[in-house]
């Protein structure tokens, strides 16, 4: 079932690295590991990129599934690295526990990421291309379940694929709207990376696109007065005095983005900025209290938001209306330089693969 890979000098694939989209491209290897009889097996690499399931598999009926997202990069000196995979391992374990799934061991998670990235080293875009190797760990119920209960068998996989920018406009500021729908219930599953959360956002996402918007901003579903996040990213705001304001959820409904947490450290400890993490009322945005806005996550790092428009809402972030404002540009530039090895980051942030 599992393939082996012999170490050789890696020759990169013949791709147009500078013009990659954000989509799936089959690579050489994936990683797979199964949970049966109360334990995770050894696991390893596979060249089979398909999944075979029973029609009664738990994932198909009760949506026991969670996933992660991280990237592998080529640094300035030619190393292939990942960014803080230990935090992805911990977050996936939290997601699994919330969905009554057996957490994949965190040390084994990191080793699996290293194994599959190194095996696909030829697919890791070269330094300076603006592209990366997207790494997608996922876990789902494979055991047969007909009554409403957790399954007893699961599969953990990691697929990798080379990708370009998430938003095609690059640093061009996007316009988003305010969703009429809710992303997550108070004290529900909004704080874990479960596929079901994203399924909830697909319809409003398509509606936003039809109306010319890049994304939806979700407000808290309890009062619809507080800023939460978009369908695929956390929100960052900059106040008029330069303070970085990071929205918090008093109902624990925001995904703890690894990129967001890293940017907070960059802002506070490296750039010396004033950072405030607190619940943010949407009326603060409509009142013009913020001069910059950005959406942050693994895929986009930071995508600048220039405008928010909806019925009765027309907000322009004056310092970032067309492209990243000075604060967002500095934050993004510093973090990407840490990720690529151009500047030294905090201990343990950059994990060398090979």
PDB file of C-alpha atoms in Angstrom, residues 36-185:
ATOM      1  CA  UNK A  36      -8.775   0.724  13.147  1.00  0.00           C
ATOM      2  CA  UNK A  37      -9.303  -1.378  16.280  1.00  0.00           C
ATOM      3  CA  UNK A  38      -8.682   1.609  18.513  1.00  0.00           C
ATOM      4  CA  UNK A  39      -5.274   2.614  17.144  1.00  0.00           C
ATOM      5  CA  UNK A  40      -3.551   4.463  14.317  1.00  0.00           C
ATOM      6  CA  UNK A  41      -1.503   2.252  12.021  1.00  0.00           C
ATOM      7  CA  UNK A  42       2.035   3.163  10.932  1.00  0.00           C
ATOM      8  CA  UNK A  43       0.976   5.024   7.774  1.00  0.00           C
ATOM      9  CA  UNK A  44       3.162   6.135   4.898  1.00  0.00           C
ATOM     10  CA  UNK A  45       3.402   7.464   1.362  1.00  0.00           C
ATOM     11  CA  UNK A  46       1.102   6.368  -1.437  1.00  0.00           C
ATOM     12  CA  UNK A  47       0.885   7.066  -5.155  1.00  0.00           C
ATOM     13  CA  UNK A  48      -2.863   6.369  -5.078  1.00  0.00           C
ATOM     14  CA  UNK A  49      -4.750   9.673  -4.906  1.00  0.00           C
ATOM     15  CA  UNK A  50      -8.207   8.105  -4.648  1.00  0.00           C
ATOM     16  CA  UNK A  51     -10.348   7.144  -1.660  1.00  0.00           C
ATOM     17  CA  UNK A  52     -12.622   4.099  -1.540  1.00  0.00           C
ATOM     18  CA  UNK A  53     -15.514   4.246   0.914  1.00  0.00           C
ATOM     19  CA  UNK A  54     -18.506   2.190   1.965  1.00  0.00           C
ATOM     20  CA  UNK A  55     -21.824   3.802   1.126  1.00  0.00           C
ATOM     21  CA  UNK A  56     -22.451   3.707   4.860  1.00  0.00           C
ATOM     22  CA  UNK A  57     -19.212   5.495   5.853  1.00  0.00           C
ATOM     23  CA  UNK A  58     -19.721   7.989   8.667  1.00  0.00           C
ATOM     24  CA  UNK A  59     -18.382  10.916   6.650  1.00  0.00           C
ATOM     25  CA  UNK A  60     -21.240  10.518   4.157  1.00  0.00           C
ATOM     26  CA  UNK A  61     -23.973  10.577   6.788  1.00  0.00           C
ATOM     27  CA  UNK A  62     -22.878  12.530   9.850  1.00  0.00           C
ATOM     28  CA  UNK A  63     -20.054  14.691   8.486  1.00  0.00           C
ATOM     29  CA  UNK A  64     -17.253  13.615  10.785  1.00  0.00           C
ATOM     30  CA  UNK A  65     -14.468  15.430   8.939  1.00  0.00           C
ATOM     31  CA  UNK A  66     -11.841  18.049   9.646  1.00  0.00           C
ATOM     32  CA  UNK A  67      -8.871  19.400   7.753  1.00  0.00           C
ATOM     33  CA  UNK A  68      -5.894  21.740   7.861  1.00  0.00           C
ATOM     34  CA  UNK A  69      -3.997  23.945   5.456  1.00  0.00           C
ATOM     35  CA  UNK A  70      -0.344  24.970   5.391  1.00  0.00           C
ATOM     36  CA  UNK A  71       2.328  25.668   2.791  1.00  0.00           C
ATOM     37  CA  UNK A  72       5.833  24.540   1.932  1.00  0.00           C
ATOM     38  CA  UNK A  73       8.223  27.118   0.510  1.00  0.00           C
ATOM     39  CA  UNK A  74      11.669  27.296  -1.008  1.00  0.00           C
ATOM     40  CA  UNK A  75      13.811  29.754   0.962  1.00  0.00           C
ATOM     41  CA  UNK A  76      16.463  32.114  -0.369  1.00  0.00           C
ATOM     42  CA  UNK A  77      19.212  29.560   0.374  1.00  0.00           C
ATOM     43  CA  UNK A  78      17.364  26.707  -1.350  1.00  0.00           C
ATOM     44  CA  UNK A  79      15.933  24.957   1.722  1.00  0.00           C
ATOM     45  CA  UNK A  80      12.379  23.642   1.620  1.00  0.00           C
ATOM     46  CA  UNK A  81      10.493  24.660   4.761  1.00  0.00           C
ATOM     47  CA  UNK A  82       7.024  24.738   6.307  1.00  0.00           C
ATOM     48  CA  UNK A  83       5.616  27.378   8.614  1.00  0.00           C
ATOM     49  CA  UNK A  84       4.629  26.323  12.156  1.00  0.00           C
ATOM     50  CA  UNK A  85       3.228  22.843  11.342  1.00  0.00           C
ATOM     51  CA  UNK A  86       3.087  22.080  15.064  1.00  0.00           C
ATOM     52  CA  UNK A  87       0.212  24.561  15.397  1.00  0.00           C
ATOM     53  CA  UNK A  88      -1.662  22.872  12.558  1.00  0.00           C
ATOM     54  CA  UNK A  89      -1.154  19.560  14.353  1.00  0.00           C
ATOM     55  CA  UNK A  90      -2.555  20.966  17.595  1.00  0.00           C
ATOM     56  CA  UNK A  91      -5.515  22.654  15.909  1.00  0.00           C
ATOM     57  CA  UNK A  92      -6.407  19.480  14.002  1.00  0.00           C
ATOM     58  CA  UNK A  93      -6.303  17.512  17.248  1.00  0.00           C
ATOM     59  CA  UNK A  94      -8.707  20.060  18.782  1.00  0.00           C
ATOM     60  CA  UNK A  95     -11.009  19.750  15.761  1.00  0.00           C
ATOM     61  CA  UNK A  96     -10.973  15.972  15.992  1.00  0.00           C
ATOM     62  CA  UNK A  97     -11.832  15.937  19.691  1.00  0.00           C
ATOM     63  CA  UNK A  98     -14.766  18.293  19.123  1.00  0.00           C
ATOM     64  CA  UNK A  99     -16.120  15.921  16.442  1.00  0.00           C
ATOM     65  CA  UNK A 100     -15.489  12.800  18.576  1.00  0.00           C
ATOM     66  CA  UNK A 101     -12.727  11.580  16.266  1.00  0.00           C
ATOM     67  CA  UNK A 102      -9.430  10.086  17.456  1.00  0.00           C
ATOM     68  CA  UNK A 103      -6.833  12.884  17.334  1.00  0.00           C
ATOM     69  CA  UNK A 104      -3.940  12.133  15.019  1.00  0.00           C
ATOM     70  CA  UNK A 105      -0.774  12.237  17.172  1.00  0.00           C
ATOM     71  CA  UNK A 106       0.764  15.689  16.884  1.00  0.00           C
ATOM     72  CA  UNK A 107       4.368  14.539  16.523  1.00  0.00           C
ATOM     73  CA  UNK A 108       3.296  12.018  13.894  1.00  0.00           C
ATOM     74  CA  UNK A 109       1.409  14.803  12.075  1.00  0.00           C
ATOM     75  CA  UNK A 110       4.573  16.911  11.779  1.00  0.00           C
ATOM     76  CA  UNK A 111       6.630  13.935  10.621  1.00  0.00           C
ATOM     77  CA  UNK A 112       3.979  13.055   8.034  1.00  0.00           C
ATOM     78  CA  UNK A 113       4.064  16.613   6.686  1.00  0.00           C
ATOM     79  CA  UNK A 114       7.849  16.433   6.396  1.00  0.00           C
ATOM     80  CA  UNK A 115       7.658  13.025   4.690  1.00  0.00           C
ATOM     81  CA  UNK A 116       5.132  13.996   2.024  1.00  0.00           C
ATOM     82  CA  UNK A 117       6.678  17.386   1.281  1.00  0.00           C
ATOM     83  CA  UNK A 118      10.155  15.915   0.875  1.00  0.00           C
ATOM     84  CA  UNK A 119       8.749  13.170  -1.366  1.00  0.00           C
ATOM     85  CA  UNK A 120       7.210  15.884  -3.555  1.00  0.00           C
ATOM     86  CA  UNK A 121      10.214  18.236  -3.472  1.00  0.00           C
ATOM     87  CA  UNK A 122      10.116  18.529  -7.269  1.00  0.00           C
ATOM     88  CA  UNK A 123       6.694  20.163  -6.943  1.00  0.00           C
ATOM     89  CA  UNK A 124       7.773  22.837  -4.446  1.00  0.00           C
ATOM     90  CA  UNK A 125       7.929  26.104  -6.430  1.00  0.00           C
ATOM     91  CA  UNK A 126      11.324  27.820  -6.669  1.00  0.00           C
ATOM     92  CA  UNK A 127      12.206  30.808  -4.514  1.00  0.00           C
ATOM     93  CA  UNK A 128      10.895  34.102  -5.856  1.00  0.00           C
ATOM     94  CA  UNK A 129       8.119  32.581  -7.965  1.00  0.00           C
ATOM     95  CA  UNK A 130       5.340  33.794  -5.685  1.00  0.00           C
ATOM     96  CA  UNK A 131       3.958  30.243  -5.573  1.00  0.00           C
ATOM     97  CA  UNK A 132       4.045  27.568  -2.871  1.00  0.00           C
ATOM     98  CA  UNK A 133       3.246  23.923  -2.290  1.00  0.00           C
ATOM     99  CA  UNK A 134      -0.127  23.809  -0.537  1.00  0.00           C
ATOM    100  CA  UNK A 135      -0.323  21.040   2.062  1.00  0.00           C
ATOM    101  CA  UNK A 136      -3.795  19.762   2.946  1.00  0.00           C
ATOM    102  CA  UNK A 137      -4.079  17.283   5.849  1.00  0.00           C
ATOM    103  CA  UNK A 138      -7.576  15.859   6.291  1.00  0.00           C
ATOM    104  CA  UNK A 139      -9.317  13.261   8.428  1.00  0.00           C
ATOM    105  CA  UNK A 140     -12.699  11.622   7.926  1.00  0.00           C
ATOM    106  CA  UNK A 141     -14.869   8.775   9.197  1.00  0.00           C
ATOM    107  CA  UNK A 142     -14.556   5.631   7.078  1.00  0.00           C
ATOM    108  CA  UNK A 143     -16.307   3.244   9.480  1.00  0.00           C
ATOM    109  CA  UNK A 144     -19.871   2.210   8.709  1.00  0.00           C
ATOM    110  CA  UNK A 145     -22.504   4.025  10.760  1.00  0.00           C
ATOM    111  CA  UNK A 146     -26.260   4.002  10.307  1.00  0.00           C
ATOM    112  CA  UNK A 147     -27.413   5.282  13.714  1.00  0.00           C
ATOM    113  CA  UNK A 148     -26.361   8.721  14.888  1.00  0.00           C
ATOM    114  CA  UNK A 149     -23.070   8.034  16.630  1.00  0.00           C
ATOM    115  CA  UNK A 150     -19.329   8.368  16.006  1.00  0.00           C
ATOM    116  CA  UNK A 151     -17.716   5.908  13.597  1.00  0.00           C
ATOM    117  CA  UNK A 152     -15.063   3.453  14.770  1.00  0.00           C
ATOM    118  CA  UNK A 153     -12.706   3.736  11.778  1.00  0.00           C
ATOM    119  CA  UNK A 154     -11.053   6.828  10.267  1.00  0.00           C
ATOM    120  CA  UNK A 155      -8.532   7.830   7.639  1.00  0.00           C
ATOM    121  CA  UNK A 156      -5.940  10.584   7.866  1.00  0.00           C
ATOM    122  CA  UNK A 157      -4.456  11.801   4.590  1.00  0.00           C
ATOM    123  CA  UNK A 158      -2.198  14.578   3.353  1.00  0.00           C
ATOM    124  CA  UNK A 159      -2.367  15.755  -0.231  1.00  0.00           C
ATOM    125  CA  UNK A 160      -0.085  18.417  -1.679  1.00  0.00           C
ATOM    126  CA  UNK A 161      -0.443  20.608  -4.746  1.00  0.00           C
ATOM    127  CA  UNK A 162       1.474  23.619  -6.122  1.00  0.00           C
ATOM    128  CA  UNK A 163      -0.563  26.827  -6.009  1.00  0.00           C
ATOM    129  CA  UNK A 164      -0.359  30.474  -6.926  1.00  0.00           C
ATOM    130  CA  UNK A 165      -2.101  33.398  -5.161  1.00  0.00           C
ATOM    131  CA  UNK A 166      -5.537  32.746  -3.624  1.00  0.00           C
ATOM    132  CA  UNK A 167      -6.929  36.045  -4.877  1.00  0.00           C
ATOM    133  CA  UNK A 168      -5.962  36.615  -8.520  1.00  0.00           C
ATOM    134  CA  UNK A 169      -5.680  40.357  -8.083  1.00  0.00           C
ATOM    135  CA  UNK A 170      -2.601  40.018  -5.902  1.00  0.00           C
ATOM    136  CA  UNK A 171      -2.273  43.176  -3.816  1.00  0.00           C
ATOM    137  CA  UNK A 172      -5.325  44.835  -5.382  1.00  0.00           C
ATOM    138  CA  UNK A 173      -7.845  45.625  -2.666  1.00  0.00           C
ATOM    139  CA  UNK A 174     -11.019  43.560  -2.816  1.00  0.00           C
ATOM    140  CA  UNK A 175     -14.607  44.537  -2.085  1.00  0.00           C
ATOM    141  CA  UNK A 176     -16.601  42.331   0.255  1.00  0.00           C
ATOM    142  CA  UNK A 177     -20.206  42.318   1.406  1.00  0.00           C
ATOM    143  CA  UNK A 178     -22.051  41.465   4.610  1.00  0.00           C
ATOM    144  CA  UNK A 179     -23.654  38.032   4.598  1.00  0.00           C
ATOM    145  CA  UNK A 180     -27.354  37.683   5.263  1.00  0.00           C
ATOM    146  CA  UNK A 181     -26.572  34.186   6.523  1.00  0.00           C
ATOM    147  CA  UNK A 182     -24.760  32.854   9.568  1.00  0.00           C
ATOM    148  CA  UNK A 183     -21.471  30.955   9.394  1.00  0.00           C
ATOM    149  CA  UNK A 184     -21.563  29.281  12.819  1.00  0.00           C
ATOM    150  CA  UNK A 185     -23.794  29.058  15.881  1.00  0.00           C
TER     151      UNK A 185
END
